[in-house]
Backbone as numpy.savetxt, mean C-alpha at the origin, in Angstrom:
# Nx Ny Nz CAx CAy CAz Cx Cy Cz
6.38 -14.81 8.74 5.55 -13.62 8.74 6.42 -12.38 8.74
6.09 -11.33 7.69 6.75 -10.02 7.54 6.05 -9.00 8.93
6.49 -8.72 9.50 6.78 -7.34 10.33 6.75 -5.75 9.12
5.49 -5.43 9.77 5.71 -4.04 8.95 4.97 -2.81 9.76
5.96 -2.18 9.23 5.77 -0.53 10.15 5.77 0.49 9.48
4.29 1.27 9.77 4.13 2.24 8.69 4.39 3.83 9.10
4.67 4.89 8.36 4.77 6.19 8.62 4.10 6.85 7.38
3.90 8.46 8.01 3.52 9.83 7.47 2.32 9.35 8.00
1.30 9.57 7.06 -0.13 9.82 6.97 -0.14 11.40 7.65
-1.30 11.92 8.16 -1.48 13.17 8.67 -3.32 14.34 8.23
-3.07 15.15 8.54 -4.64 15.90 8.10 -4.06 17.11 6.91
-4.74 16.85 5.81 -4.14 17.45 4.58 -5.54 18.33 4.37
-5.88 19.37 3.45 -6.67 20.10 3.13 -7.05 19.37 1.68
-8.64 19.51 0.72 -8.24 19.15 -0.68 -7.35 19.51 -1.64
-6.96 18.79 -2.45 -6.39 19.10 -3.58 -4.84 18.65 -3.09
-4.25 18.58 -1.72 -3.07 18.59 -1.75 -2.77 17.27 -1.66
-1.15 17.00 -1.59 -0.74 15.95 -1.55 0.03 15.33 -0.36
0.02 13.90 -0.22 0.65 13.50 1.46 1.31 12.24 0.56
2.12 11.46 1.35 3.04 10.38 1.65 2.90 9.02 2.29
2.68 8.24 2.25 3.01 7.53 3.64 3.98 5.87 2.83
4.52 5.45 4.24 5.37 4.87 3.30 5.82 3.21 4.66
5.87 2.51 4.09 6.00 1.28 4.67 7.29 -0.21 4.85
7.87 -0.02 6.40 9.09 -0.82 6.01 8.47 -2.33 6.64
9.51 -2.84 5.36 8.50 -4.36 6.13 10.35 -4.89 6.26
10.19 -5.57 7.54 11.15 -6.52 7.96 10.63 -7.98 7.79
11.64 -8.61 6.61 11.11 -9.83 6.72 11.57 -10.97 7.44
12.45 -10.84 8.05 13.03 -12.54 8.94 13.64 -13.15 7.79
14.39 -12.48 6.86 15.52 -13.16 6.45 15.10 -13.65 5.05
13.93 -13.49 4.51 13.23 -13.76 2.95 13.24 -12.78 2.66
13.53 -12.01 0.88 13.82 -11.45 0.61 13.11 -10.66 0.19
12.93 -9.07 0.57 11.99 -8.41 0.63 11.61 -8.11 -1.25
12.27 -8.25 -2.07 12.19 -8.23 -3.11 11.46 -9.27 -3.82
10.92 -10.07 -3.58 10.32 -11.40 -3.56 8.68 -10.91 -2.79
8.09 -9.61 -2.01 6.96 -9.90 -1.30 6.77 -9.01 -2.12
5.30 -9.37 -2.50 3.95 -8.38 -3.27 3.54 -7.64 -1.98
3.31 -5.90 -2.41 2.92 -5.15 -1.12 1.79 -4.53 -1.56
0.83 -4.60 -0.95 -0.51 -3.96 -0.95 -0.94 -3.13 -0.41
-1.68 -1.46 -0.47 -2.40 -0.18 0.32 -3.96 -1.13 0.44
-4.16 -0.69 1.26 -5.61 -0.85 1.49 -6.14 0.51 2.80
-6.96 0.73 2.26 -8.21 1.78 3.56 -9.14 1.69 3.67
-9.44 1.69 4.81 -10.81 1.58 5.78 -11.31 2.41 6.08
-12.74 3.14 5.73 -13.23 4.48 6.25 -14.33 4.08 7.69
-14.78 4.40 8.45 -15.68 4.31 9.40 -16.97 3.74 8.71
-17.44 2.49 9.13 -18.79 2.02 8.69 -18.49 1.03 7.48
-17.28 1.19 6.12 -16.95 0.60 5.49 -15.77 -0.53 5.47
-16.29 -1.34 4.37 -14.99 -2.29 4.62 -13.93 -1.64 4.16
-12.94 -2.60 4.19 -11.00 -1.95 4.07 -11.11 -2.88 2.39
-10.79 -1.70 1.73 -10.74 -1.35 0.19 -9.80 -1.16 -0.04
-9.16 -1.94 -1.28 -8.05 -1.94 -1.85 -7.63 -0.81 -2.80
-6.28 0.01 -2.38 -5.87 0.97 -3.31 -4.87 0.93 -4.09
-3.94 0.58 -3.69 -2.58 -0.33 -5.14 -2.12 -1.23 -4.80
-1.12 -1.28 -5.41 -0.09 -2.69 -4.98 1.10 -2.68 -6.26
1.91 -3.04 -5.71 3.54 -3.12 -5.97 3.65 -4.76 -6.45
3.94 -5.46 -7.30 4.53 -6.73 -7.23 5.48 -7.35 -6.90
6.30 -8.42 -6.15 7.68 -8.70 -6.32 8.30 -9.72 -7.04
8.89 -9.92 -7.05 9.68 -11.13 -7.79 8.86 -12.21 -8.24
7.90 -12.29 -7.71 7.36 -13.69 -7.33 6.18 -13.63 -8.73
5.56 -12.36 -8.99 4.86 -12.00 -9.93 5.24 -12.30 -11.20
6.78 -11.27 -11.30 7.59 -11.10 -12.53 8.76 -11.26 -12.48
9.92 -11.39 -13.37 10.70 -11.74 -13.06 11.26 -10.70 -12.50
11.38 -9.44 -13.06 11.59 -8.06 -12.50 10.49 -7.46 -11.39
9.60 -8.16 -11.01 8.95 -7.49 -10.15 8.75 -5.28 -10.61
8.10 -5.15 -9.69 8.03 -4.16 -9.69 6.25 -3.09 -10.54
5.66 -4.38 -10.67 4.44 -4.03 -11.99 3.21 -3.86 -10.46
2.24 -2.12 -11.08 2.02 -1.70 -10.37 -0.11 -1.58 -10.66
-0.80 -1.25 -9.73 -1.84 -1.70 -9.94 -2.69 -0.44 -8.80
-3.74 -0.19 -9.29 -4.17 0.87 -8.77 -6.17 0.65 -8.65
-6.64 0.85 -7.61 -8.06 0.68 -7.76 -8.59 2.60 -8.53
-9.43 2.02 -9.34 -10.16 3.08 -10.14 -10.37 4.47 -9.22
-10.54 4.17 -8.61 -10.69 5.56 -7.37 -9.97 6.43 -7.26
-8.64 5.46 -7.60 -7.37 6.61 -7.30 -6.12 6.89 -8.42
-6.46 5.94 -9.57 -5.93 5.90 -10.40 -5.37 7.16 -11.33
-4.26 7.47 -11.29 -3.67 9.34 -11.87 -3.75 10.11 -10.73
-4.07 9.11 -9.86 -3.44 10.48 -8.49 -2.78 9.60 -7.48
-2.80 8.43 -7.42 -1.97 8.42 -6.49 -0.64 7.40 -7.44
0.83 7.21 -6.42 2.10 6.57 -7.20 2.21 5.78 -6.37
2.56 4.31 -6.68 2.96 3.55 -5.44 4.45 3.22 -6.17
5.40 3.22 -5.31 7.00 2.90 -5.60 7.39 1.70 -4.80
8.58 1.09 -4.66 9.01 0.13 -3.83 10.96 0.30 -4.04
11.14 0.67 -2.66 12.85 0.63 -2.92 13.59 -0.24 -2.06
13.95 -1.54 -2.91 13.88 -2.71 -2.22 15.52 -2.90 -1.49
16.27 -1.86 -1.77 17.72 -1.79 -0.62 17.10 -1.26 0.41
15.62 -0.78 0.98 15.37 -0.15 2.28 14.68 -0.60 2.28
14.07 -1.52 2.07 12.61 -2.91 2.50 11.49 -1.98 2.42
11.30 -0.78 1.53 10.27 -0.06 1.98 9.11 0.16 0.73
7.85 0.58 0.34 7.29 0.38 -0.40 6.59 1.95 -0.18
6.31 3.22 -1.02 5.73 3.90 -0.44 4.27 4.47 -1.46
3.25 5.23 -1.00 2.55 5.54 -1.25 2.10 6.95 -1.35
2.54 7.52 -2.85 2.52 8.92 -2.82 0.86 9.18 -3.44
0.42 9.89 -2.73 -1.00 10.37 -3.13 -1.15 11.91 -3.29
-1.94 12.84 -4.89 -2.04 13.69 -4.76 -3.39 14.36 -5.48
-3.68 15.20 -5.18 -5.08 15.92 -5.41 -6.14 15.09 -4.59
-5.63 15.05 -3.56 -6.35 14.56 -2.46 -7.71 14.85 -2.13
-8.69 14.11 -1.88 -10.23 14.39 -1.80 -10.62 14.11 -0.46
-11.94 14.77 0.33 -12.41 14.10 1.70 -12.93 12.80 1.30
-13.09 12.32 0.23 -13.53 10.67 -0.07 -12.33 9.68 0.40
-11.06 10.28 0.44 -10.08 9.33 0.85 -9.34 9.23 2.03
-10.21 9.81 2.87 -9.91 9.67 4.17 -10.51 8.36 4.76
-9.53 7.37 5.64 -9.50 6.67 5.97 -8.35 6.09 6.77
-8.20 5.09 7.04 -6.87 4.55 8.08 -5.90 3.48 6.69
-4.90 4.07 6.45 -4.71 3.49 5.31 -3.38 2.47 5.96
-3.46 1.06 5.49 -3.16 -0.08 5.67 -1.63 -0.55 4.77
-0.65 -0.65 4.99 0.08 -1.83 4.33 -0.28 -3.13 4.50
0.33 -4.13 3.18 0.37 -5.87 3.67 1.07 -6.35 2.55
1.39 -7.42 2.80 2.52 -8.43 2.56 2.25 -9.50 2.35
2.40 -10.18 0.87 2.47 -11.39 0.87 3.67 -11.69 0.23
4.08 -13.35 0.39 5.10 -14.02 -0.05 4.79 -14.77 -1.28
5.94 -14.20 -2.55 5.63 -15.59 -3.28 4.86 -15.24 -4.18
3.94 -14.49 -4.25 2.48 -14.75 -4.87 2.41 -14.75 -6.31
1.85 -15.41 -7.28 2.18 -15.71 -8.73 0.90 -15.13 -9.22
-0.12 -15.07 -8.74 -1.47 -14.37 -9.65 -1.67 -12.91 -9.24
-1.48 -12.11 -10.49 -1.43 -10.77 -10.53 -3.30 -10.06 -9.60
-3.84 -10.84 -10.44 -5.45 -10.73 -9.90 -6.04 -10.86 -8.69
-5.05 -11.39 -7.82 -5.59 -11.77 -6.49 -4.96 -10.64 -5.60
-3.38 -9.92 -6.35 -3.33 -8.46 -5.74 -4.15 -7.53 -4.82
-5.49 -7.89 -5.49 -6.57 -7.10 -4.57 -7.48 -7.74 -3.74
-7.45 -8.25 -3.61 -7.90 -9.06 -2.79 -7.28 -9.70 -1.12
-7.57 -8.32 -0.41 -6.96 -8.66 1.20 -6.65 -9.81 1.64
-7.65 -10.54 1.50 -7.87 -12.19 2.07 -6.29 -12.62 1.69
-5.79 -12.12 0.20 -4.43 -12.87 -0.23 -3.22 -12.55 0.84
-3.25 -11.47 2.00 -1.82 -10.75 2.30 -2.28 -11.51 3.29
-0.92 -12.25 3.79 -0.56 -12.47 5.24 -0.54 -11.37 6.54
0.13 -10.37 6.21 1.06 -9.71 7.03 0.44 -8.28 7.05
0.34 -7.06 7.97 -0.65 -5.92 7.96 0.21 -5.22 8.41
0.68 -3.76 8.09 0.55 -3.21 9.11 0.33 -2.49 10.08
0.11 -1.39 10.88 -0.23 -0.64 12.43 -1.54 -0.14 11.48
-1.53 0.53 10.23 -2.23 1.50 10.17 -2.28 2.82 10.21
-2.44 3.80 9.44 -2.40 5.15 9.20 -3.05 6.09 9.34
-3.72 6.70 9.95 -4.88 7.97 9.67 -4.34 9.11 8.72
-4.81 9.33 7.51 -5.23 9.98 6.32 -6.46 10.78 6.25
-6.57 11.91 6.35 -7.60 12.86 6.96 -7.35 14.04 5.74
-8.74 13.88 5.20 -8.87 15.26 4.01 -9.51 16.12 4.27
-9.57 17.25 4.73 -10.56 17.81 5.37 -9.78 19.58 5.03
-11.17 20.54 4.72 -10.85 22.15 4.88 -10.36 22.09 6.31
């Protein structure tokens, strides 16, 4: 099981842009090898998938990137795999995307399609508050 620890998030106004960004420690498997997934949870709703990063395990180069329609041309997801970290740049920010926004981790994983699909990630982590608000 990957260990992961997330930073930034914060209370942004519309239109602007925030960060947040995620190190996963894996116990010695190679972080270049785990598919990493955003997901957020708003109050009352379920936890909805927002991109995902592939690793090795996908492609041979890893690195092929995937975005739910919602956020697609505004937000970037990167992965810089000498710092185990995967991050999530979001911009033209809306009060629709406020929520507690999630990293996760799986190992291995060979079907691009199941990317979105939470049930697939092992590993979570703390959680973020992301707040759009005048």
């Amino acid at each position: 099981q990957a260990h992961l620890v997330q930073s930034g998030g914060g209370v942004v106004p519309p239109g602007d842009s925030m960060g947040v960004a995620c190190v996963c420690v894996t116990d010695g498997r190679p972080f270049s090898m785990y598919d990493i997934g955003w997901f957020r949870q708003a109050p009352g709703k379920e936890r909805e998938f927002v991109a995902a990063i592939s690793g090795s395990g996908v492609s041979l180069s890893g690195g092929n990137t995937y975005f739910a329609d919602s956020v697609k041309d505004r937000f970037t997801i990167s992965r810089e795999n000498a710092k185990n970290t995967v991050y999530l740049e979001m911009s033209s920010l809306k009060p629709e995307d406020t929520a507690v926004y999630y990293c996760a981790a799986r190992y291995g994983g060979a079907q691009a399609r199941t990317l979105m699909d939470r049930r697939s990630y092992a590993s979570w982590g703390q959680g973020t508050q992301v707040t759009v608000s005048s």
